[in-house]
Coordinates of C-alpha atoms in Angstrom, one line a residue:
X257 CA 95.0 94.0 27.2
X258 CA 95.1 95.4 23.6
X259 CA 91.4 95.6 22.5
X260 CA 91.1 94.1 18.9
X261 CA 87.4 94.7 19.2
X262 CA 85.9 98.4 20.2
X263 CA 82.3 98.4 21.0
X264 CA 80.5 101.4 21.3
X265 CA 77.5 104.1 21.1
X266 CA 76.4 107.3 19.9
X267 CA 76.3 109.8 23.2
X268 CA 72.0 109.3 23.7
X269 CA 72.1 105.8 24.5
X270 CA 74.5 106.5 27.6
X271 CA 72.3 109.4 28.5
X272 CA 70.8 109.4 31.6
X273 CA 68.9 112.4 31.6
X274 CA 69.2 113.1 35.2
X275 CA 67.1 109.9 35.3
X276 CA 63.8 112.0 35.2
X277 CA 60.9 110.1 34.3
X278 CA 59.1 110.8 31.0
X279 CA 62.4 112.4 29.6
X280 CA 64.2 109.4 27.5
X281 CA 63.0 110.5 24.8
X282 CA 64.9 113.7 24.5
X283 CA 67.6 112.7 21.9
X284 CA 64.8 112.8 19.8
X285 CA 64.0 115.8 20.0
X286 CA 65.4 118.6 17.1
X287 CA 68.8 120.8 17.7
X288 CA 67.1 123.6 15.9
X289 CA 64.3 124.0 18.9
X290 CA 66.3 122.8 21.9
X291 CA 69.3 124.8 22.2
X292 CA 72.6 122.6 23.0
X293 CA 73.1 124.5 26.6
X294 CA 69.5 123.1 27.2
X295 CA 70.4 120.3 26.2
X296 CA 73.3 119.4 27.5
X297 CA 71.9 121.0 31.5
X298 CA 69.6 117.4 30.8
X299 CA 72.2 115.1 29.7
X300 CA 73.7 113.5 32.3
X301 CA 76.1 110.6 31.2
X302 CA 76.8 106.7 32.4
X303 CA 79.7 106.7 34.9
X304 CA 83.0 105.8 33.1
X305 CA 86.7 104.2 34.3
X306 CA 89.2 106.2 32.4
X307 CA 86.5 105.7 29.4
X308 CA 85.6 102.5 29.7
X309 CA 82.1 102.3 30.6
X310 CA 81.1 100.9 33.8
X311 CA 77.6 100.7 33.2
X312 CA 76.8 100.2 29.5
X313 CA 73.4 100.0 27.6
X314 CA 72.3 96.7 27.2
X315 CA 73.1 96.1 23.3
X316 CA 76.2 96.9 24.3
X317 CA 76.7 94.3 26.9
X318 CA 75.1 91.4 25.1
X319 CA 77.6 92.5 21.9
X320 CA 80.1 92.4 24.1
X321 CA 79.8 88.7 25.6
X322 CA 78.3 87.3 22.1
X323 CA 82.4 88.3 21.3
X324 CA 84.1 87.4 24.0
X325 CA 82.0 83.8 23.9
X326 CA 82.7 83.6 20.1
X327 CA 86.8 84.0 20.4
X328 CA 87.2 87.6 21.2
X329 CA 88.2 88.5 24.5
X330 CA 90.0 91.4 23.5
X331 CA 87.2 93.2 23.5
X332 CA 86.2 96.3 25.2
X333 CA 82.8 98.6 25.7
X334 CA 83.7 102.1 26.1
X335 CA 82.1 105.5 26.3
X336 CA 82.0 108.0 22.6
X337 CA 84.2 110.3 23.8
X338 CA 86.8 108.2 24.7
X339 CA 86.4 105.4 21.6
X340 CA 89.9 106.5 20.1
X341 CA 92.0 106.5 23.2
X342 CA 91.4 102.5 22.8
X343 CA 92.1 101.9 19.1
X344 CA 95.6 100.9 18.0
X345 CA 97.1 99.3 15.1
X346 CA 95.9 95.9 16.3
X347 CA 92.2 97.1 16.4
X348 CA 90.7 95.2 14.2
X349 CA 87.2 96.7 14.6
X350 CA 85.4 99.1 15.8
X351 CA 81.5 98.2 16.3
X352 CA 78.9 100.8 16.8
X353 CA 75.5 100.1 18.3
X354 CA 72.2 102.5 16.6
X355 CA 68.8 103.0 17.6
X356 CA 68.1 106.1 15.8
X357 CA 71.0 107.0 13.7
X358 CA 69.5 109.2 11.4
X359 CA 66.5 110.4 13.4
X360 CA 64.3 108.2 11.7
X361 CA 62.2 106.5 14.4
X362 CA 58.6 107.1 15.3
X363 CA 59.3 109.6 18.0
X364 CA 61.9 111.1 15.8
X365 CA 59.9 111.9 12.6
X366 CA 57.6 113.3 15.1
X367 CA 59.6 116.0 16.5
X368 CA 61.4 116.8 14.2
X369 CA 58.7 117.4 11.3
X370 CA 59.3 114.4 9.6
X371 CA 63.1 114.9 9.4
X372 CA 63.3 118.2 8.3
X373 CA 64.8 119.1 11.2
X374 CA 67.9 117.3 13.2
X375 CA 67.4 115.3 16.2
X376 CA 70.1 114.7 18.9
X377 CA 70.2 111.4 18.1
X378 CA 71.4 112.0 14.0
X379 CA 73.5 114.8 15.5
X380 CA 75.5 112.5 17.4
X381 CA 75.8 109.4 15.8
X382 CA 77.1 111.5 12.7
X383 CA 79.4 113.1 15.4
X384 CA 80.7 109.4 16.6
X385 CA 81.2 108.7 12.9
X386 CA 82.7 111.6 11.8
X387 CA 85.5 111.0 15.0
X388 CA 86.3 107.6 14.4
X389 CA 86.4 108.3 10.3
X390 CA 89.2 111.1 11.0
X391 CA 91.1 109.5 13.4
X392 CA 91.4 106.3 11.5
X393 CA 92.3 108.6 8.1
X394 CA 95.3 110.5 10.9
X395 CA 96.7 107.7 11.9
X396 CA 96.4 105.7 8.7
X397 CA 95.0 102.6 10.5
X398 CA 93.2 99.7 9.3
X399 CA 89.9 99.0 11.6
X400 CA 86.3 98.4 10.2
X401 CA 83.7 100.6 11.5
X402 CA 80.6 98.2 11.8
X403 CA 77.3 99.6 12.7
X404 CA 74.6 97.2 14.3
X405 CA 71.8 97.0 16.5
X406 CA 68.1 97.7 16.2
X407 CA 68.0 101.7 14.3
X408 CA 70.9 99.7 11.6
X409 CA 67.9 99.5 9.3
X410 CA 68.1 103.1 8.6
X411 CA 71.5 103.1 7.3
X412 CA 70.5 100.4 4.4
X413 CA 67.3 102.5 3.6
X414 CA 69.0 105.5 3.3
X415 CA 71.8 104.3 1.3
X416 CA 74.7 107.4 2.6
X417 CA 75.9 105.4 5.1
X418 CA 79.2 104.1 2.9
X419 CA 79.6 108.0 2.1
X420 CA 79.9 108.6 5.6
X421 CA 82.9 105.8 6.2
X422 CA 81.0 103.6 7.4
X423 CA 82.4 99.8 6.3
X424 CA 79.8 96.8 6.9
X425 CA 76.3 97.2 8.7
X426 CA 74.7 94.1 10.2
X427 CA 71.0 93.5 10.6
X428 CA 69.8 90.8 12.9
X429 CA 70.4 89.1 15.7
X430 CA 74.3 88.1 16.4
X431 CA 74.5 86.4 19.5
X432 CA 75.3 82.8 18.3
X433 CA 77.5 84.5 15.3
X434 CA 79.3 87.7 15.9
X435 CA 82.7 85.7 16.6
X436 CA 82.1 84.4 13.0
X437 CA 81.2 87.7 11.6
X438 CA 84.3 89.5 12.6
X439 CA 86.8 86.8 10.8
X440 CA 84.8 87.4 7.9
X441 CA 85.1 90.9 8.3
X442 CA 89.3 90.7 9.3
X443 CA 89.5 87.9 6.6
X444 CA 88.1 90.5 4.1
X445 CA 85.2 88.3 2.6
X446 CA 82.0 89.6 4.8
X447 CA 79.1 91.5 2.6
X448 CA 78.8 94.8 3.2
X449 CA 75.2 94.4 4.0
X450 CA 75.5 91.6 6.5
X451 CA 72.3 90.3 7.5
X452 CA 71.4 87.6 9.7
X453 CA 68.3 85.4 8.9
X454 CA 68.3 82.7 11.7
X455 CA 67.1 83.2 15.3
X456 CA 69.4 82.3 17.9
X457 CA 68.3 79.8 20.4
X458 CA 67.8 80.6 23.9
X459 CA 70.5 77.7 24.6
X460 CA 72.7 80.2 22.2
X461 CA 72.6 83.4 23.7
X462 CA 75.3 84.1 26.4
X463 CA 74.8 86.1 29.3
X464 CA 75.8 89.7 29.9
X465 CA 79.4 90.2 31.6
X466 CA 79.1 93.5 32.5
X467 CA 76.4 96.0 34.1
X468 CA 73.7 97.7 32.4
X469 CA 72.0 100.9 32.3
X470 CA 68.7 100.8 34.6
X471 CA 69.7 97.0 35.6
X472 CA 68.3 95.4 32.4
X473 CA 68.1 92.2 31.9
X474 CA 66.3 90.1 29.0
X475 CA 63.6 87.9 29.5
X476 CA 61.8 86.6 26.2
X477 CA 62.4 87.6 22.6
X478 CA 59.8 87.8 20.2
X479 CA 56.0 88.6 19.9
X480 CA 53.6 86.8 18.1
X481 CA 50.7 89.1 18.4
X482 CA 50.9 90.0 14.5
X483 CA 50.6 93.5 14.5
X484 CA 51.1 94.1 10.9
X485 CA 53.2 97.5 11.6
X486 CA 55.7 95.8 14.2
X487 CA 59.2 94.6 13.4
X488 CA 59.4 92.5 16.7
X489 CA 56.4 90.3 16.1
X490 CA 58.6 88.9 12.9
X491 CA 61.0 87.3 15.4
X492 CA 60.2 84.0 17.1
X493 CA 59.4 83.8 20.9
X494 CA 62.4 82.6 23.0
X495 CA 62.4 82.6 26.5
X496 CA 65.5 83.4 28.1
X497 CA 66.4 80.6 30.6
X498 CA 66.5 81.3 34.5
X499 CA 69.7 80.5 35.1
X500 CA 71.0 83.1 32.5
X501 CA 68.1 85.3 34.1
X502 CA 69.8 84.8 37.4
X503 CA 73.8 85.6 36.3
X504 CA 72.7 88.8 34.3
X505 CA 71.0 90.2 37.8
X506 CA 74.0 89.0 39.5
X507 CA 76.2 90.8 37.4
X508 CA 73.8 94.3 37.9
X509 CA 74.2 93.7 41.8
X510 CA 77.9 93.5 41.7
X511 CA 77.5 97.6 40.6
X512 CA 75.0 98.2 42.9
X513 CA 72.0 98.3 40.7
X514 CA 69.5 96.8 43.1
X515 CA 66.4 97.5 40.1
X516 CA 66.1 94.4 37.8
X517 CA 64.3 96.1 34.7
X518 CA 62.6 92.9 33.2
X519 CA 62.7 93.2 29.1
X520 CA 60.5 92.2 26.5
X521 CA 58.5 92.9 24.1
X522 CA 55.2 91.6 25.9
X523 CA 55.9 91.1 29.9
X524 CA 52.2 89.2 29.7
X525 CA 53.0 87.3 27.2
X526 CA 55.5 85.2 29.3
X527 CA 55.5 81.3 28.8
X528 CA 52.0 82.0 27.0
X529 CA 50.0 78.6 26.5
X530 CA 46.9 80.7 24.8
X531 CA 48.4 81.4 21.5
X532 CA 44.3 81.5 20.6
X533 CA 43.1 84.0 22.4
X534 CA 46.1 85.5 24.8
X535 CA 44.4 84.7 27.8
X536 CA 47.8 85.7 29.7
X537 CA 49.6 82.3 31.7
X538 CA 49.2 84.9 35.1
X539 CA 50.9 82.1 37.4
X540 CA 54.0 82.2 35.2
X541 CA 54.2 85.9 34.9
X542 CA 54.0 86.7 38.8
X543 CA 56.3 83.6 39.3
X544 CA 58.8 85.1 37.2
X545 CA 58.8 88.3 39.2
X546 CA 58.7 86.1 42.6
X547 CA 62.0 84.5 40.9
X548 CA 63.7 87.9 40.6
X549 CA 62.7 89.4 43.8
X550 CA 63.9 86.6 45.9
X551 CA 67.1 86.9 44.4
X552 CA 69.6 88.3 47.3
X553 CA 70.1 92.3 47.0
X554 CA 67.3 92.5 44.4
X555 CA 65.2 95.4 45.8
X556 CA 62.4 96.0 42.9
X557 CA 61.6 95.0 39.1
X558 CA 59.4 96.0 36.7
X559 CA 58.9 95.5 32.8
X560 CA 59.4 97.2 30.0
X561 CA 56.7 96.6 27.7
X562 CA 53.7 95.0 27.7
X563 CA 49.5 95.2 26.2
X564 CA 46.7 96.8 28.1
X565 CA 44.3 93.8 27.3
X566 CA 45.8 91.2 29.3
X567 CA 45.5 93.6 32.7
X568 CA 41.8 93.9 31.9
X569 CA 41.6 90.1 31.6
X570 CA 43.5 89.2 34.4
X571 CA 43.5 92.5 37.0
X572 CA 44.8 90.1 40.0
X573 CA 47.8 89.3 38.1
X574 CA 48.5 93.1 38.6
X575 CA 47.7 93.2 41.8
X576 CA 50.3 89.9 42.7
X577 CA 53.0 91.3 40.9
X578 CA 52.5 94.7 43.0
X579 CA 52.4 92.7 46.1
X580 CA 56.0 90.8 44.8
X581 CA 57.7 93.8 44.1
X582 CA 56.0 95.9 47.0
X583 CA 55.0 99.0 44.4
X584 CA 53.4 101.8 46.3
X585 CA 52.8 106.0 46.4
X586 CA 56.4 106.4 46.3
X587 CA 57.3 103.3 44.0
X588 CA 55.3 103.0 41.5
X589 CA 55.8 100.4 38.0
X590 CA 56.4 101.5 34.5
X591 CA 56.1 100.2 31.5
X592 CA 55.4 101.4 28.2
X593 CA 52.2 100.3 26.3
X594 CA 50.6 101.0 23.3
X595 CA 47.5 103.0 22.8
X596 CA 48.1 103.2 19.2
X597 CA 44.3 104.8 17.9
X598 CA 41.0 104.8 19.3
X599 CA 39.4 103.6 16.3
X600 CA 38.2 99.5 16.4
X601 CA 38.5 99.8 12.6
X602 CA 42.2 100.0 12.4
X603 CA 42.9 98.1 15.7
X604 CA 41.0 95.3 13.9
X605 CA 43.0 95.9 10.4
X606 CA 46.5 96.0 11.9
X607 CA 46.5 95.0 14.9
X608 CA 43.7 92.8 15.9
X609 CA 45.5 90.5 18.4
X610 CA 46.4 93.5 20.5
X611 CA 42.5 93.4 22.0
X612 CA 43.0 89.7 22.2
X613 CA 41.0 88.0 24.3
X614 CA 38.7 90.9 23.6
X615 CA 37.6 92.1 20.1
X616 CA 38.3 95.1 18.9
X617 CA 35.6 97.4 18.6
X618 CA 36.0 97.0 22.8
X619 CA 39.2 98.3 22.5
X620 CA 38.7 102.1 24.0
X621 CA 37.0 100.7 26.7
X622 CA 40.1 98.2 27.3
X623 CA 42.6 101.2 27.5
X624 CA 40.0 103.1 30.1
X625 CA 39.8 100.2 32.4
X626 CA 42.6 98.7 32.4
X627 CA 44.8 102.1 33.2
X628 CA 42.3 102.3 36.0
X629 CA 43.7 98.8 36.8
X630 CA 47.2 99.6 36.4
X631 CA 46.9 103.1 38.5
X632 CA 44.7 101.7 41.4
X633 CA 48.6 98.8 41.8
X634 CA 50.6 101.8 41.2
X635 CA 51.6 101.4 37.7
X636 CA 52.3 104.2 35.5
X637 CA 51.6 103.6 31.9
X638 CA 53.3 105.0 29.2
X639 CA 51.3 104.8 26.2
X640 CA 52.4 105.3 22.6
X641 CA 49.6 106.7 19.8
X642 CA 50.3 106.0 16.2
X643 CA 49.5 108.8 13.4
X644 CA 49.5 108.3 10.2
X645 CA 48.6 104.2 9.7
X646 CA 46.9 103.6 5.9
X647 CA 43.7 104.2 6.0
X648 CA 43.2 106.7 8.7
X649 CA 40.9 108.7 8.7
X650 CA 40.2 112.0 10.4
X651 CA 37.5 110.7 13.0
X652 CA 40.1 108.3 13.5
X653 CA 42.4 110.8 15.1
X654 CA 39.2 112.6 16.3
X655 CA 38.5 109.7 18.7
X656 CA 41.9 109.2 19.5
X657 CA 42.1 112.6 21.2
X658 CA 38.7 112.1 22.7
X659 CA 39.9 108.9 24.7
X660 CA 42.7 110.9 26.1
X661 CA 40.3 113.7 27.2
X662 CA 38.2 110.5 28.6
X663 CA 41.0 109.1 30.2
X664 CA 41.8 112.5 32.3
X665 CA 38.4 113.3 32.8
X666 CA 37.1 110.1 34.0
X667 CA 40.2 108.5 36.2
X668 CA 40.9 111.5 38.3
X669 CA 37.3 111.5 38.8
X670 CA 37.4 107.4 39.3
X671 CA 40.7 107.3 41.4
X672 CA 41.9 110.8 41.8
X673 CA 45.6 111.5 42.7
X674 CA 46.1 108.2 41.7
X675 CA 45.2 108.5 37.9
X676 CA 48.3 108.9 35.7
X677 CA 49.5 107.7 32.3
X678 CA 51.2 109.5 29.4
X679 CA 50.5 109.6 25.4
X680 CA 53.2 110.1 22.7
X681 CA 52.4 110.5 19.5
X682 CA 54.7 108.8 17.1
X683 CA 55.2 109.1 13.2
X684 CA 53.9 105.8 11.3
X685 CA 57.2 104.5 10.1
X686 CA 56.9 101.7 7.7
X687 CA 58.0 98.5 9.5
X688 CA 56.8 94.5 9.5
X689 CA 54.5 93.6 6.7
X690 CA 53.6 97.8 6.3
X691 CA 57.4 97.9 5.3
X692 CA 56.6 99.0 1.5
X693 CA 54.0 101.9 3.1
X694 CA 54.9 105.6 3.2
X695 CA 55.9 107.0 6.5
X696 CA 53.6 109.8 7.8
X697 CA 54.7 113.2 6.7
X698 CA 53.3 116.0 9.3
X699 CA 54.0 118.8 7.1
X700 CA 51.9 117.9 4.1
X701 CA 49.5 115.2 6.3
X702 CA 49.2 116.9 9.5
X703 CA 45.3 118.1 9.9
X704 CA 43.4 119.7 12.6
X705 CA 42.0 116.1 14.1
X706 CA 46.0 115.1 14.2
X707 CA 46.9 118.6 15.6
X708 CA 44.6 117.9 18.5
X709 CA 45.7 114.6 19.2
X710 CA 49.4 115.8 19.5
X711 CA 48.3 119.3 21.0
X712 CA 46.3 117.0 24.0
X713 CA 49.0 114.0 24.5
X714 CA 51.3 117.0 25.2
X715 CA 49.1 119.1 27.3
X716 CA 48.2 115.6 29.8
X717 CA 52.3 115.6 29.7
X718 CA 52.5 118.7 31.2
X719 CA 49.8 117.7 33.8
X720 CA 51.7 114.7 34.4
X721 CA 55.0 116.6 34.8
X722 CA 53.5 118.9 37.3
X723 CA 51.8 116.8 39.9
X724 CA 54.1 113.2 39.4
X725 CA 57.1 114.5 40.5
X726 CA 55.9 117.1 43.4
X727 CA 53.9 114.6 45.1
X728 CA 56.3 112.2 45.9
X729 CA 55.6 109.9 42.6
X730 CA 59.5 110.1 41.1
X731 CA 62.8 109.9 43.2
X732 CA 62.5 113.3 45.3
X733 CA 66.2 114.1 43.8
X734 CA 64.6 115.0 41.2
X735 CA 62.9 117.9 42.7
X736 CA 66.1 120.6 41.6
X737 CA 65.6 119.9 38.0
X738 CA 61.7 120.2 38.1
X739 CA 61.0 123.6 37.6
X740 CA 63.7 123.4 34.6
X741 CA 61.3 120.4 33.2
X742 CA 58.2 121.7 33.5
X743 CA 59.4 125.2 32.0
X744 CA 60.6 123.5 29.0
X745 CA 57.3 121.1 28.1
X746 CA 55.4 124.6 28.8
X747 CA 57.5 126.3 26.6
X748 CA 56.7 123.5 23.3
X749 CA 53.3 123.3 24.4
X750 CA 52.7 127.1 24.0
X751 CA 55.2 126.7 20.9
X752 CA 52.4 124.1 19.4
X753 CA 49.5 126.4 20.2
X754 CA 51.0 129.2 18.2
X755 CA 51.8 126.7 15.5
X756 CA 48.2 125.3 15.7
X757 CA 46.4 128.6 15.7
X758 CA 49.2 129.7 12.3
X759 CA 47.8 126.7 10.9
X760 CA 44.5 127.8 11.2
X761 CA 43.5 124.9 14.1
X762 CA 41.3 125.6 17.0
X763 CA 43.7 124.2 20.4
X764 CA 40.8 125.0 22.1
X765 CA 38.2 123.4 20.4
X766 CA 36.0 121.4 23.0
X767 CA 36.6 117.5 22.7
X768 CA 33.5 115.6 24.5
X769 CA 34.5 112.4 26.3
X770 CA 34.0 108.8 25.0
X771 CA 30.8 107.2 26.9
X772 CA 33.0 104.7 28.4
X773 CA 31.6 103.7 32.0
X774 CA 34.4 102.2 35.3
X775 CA 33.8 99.5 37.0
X776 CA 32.0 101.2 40.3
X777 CA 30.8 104.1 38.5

């Protein structure tokens, strides 16, 4: 076959990381602090067949049969290194999929102070572009490089990206019209901003032909809890239907990926009835996992995302779901939550649905429990903080890094070796209805309060790091590479402390818990 369509990504998306828990994040940390041998020791790539990929991230794969539905089956999904070993003269396109292009997400703009440092990610991405842009200028062909996918944004609000050769980017969702936006693009008459305004159905988006990375499959789309900072919550809620559910996993199984990672943007939100109050539809959510695991070959699930009220709500619906997908010591759940801020003013302000059925000012309270929930059904939280949302003020962060103090002190006194969770600090970035705001710049923002809140997610990281893994928490495999793991999160945190103390901060200033009381206790 002679592609006419190229998809592909920037190297990060098709790292594994040695599949170490906690480190996905690492493309975003900065070249200047992480040294490329380091860097590379961790980056462990998606198997390939002669460059095309064999397992591919999940954009990639639902890119791929959006095209191949819409009149394109020349088209193929192959690894960065390899892209131009599959473009011809009768490539008509080459499409790129971004999350972080120019190291301008949350994480990002944390790490690498507010982008005055490089992160892998903008490294290479830029790298990618800069191939394809030479090699299409060598051999004087005629393809399109297209940039899509969810970090596309950036491009547009940093206005380089036609500098960098870049030809069209498209925002939105292209699953019912990527055939169509490729004839405009050969037929010379698409925008070079091409954004799509309208929501595909559920009827209208076609199921993944090819494997993904972790097994991921899609099950809704969409929010609705209106947090005003949120670029998801603008979509509309879609539920993807079971029998595209079922092919996707089928196609994972045919690779051998026995994990079906369930994605959304709110697992408890599933086939919600209580738009209201959320009460979560708990039947429908531990059905759905019931539907996956009795799927022949399927050997565990678990979500991606989901909110910490709903478990506190509903703490047998946790407990079901463990029993479905038999979590135990030595398989435990993820999912990544958001903590976002200890202070009820601002959860109430921006995002006051995320308590929901609860009210705000119980929201430290919510995070406590329910991660004593989720630990006591082995599942591992991975909780996001937000610094920097309008209006914040310094007792905001204050309390913030209190409830993580709390939340170490009080559920390894509560549960013991079962207590674990993580914290990352992100970088407000201006997204949703906030989109006119000012991202949060930690070199001329940063203050003691928001030095401890970083200084203390970190430090609980470390903790994590060291006891997770050893104990039998994380594939053993992953014993080799722990030492290297744990030397390199003790090495920033001790680089923080010395930056703290520079600054004039006191790392060691005493943080007293939240009076926040367990059930039992």
């Amino acid at each position: 076959m002679t592609p006419k369509i190229v998809l592909t990504c920037d190297e990060t998306l098709t790292s594994t990381y040695r599949n170490i828990p906690l480190l996905d994040f690492f493309g975003c940390a900065p070249v200047e602090k992480i040294p490329s041998p380091v860097y590379r020791l961790l980056d462990t790539q998606l198997p390939h067949n002669n460059g095309l990929l064999s397992i591919a991230p999940y954009s990639l794969r639902k890119i791929e049969a959006a095209l191949v539905n819409g009149g394109y089956p020349e088209t193929v999904v192959v690894h960065a290194r390899f892209a131009t070993q599959f473009i011809n003269r009768e490539t008509r396109v080459v499409g790129v999929s971004a999350m972080d292009p120019l190291g301008l997400g949350p994480v990002s703009m944390m790490f690498t102070n507010g982008g005055r440092l490089t992160a892998y990610t903008k490294k290479k991405f830029s790298e990618l572009i800069e191939r394809l842009v030479s090699f299409r200028n060598a051999k004087n062909y005629s393809f399109k490089i297209v940039v899509g996918g969810p970090g596309a944004w950036q491009l547009v609000a940093s206005g380089d990206w036609k500098a960098m050769g870049i030809d069209h980017v498209v925002l939105g969702e292209v699953d019912a019209v990527a055939g169509e936006i490729i004839r405009g693009i050969e037929m010379g008459n698409a925008s070079e901003v091409i954004r799509v305004n309208r929501f595909p159905s559920p009827e209208e988006i076609p199921p993944i032909i090819g494997p993904t990375y972790k097994g991921m499959v899609e099950v809704m789309r969409g929010c609705g809890r209106n947090c005003r900072y949120c670029d998801p919550n603008l979509r509309r809620i879609r539920h993807i239907p079971d029998d595209v559910l079922r092919k996707e996993i089928e196609t994972n199984l045919t690779a051998g990926l026995t994990t079906a990672w369930l994605h959304s943007d709110d697992i408890f939100l599933y086939k919600l009835e209580d738009r209201k109050e959320f009460h979560p539809n708990s039947d429908e959510v531990v059905r759905l996992f019931e539907k996956v695991m009795s799927i022949p070959g399927v050997k565990f699930s678990n979500p991606t995302h989901g909110t910490i009220a709903p478990v506190v709500a509903d703490p047998s619906m946790i407990r079901r779901i463990s029993q479905v997908v038999r979590a135990g010591p030595s398989k435990w759940v993820g999912i990544q939550m958001g903590l976002e801020t200890a202070s009820p003013s601002l959860i109430g302000k921006y995002m006051e649905s995320k308590a929901k059925p609860f009210s705000p000012s119980e929201w430290p309270e919510l995070i406590v429990k329910g991660t004593q929930i989720l630990n006591e059904n082995y599942w591992f939280p991975a909780y996001t903080a937000i610094i920097g949302l309008p209006g914040e003020t310094k007792e905001d962060l204050l309390e913030t890094a209190r409830l993580i103090v709390t939340m170490e002190t009080t559920l390894r006194d509560r549960i013991g070796s079962k207590a674990h969770f993580t914290v990352t600090p992100l970088s407000f970035v201006p997204a949703g209805s906030l989109k006119e705001g000012k991202a949060f710049d930690i070199e001329e923002q940063m203050t003691e309060e928001g030095y401890l809140l970083i200084y203390h997610s970190w430090k609980h990281l470390v903790r994590e790091i060291s006891s997770f893994i050893p104990n039998g928490g994380a594939d053993m495999r992953l014993v080799t590479f722990y030492p290297i793991a744990r030397m390199g999160l003790f090495a920033i945190l001790n680089f923080m402390r010395r930056w703290g103390i520079r600054m004039g901060y006191d790392p060691d200033r005493r943080l007293e818990p939240l009076d926040i009381k367990l059930a039992g206790s």
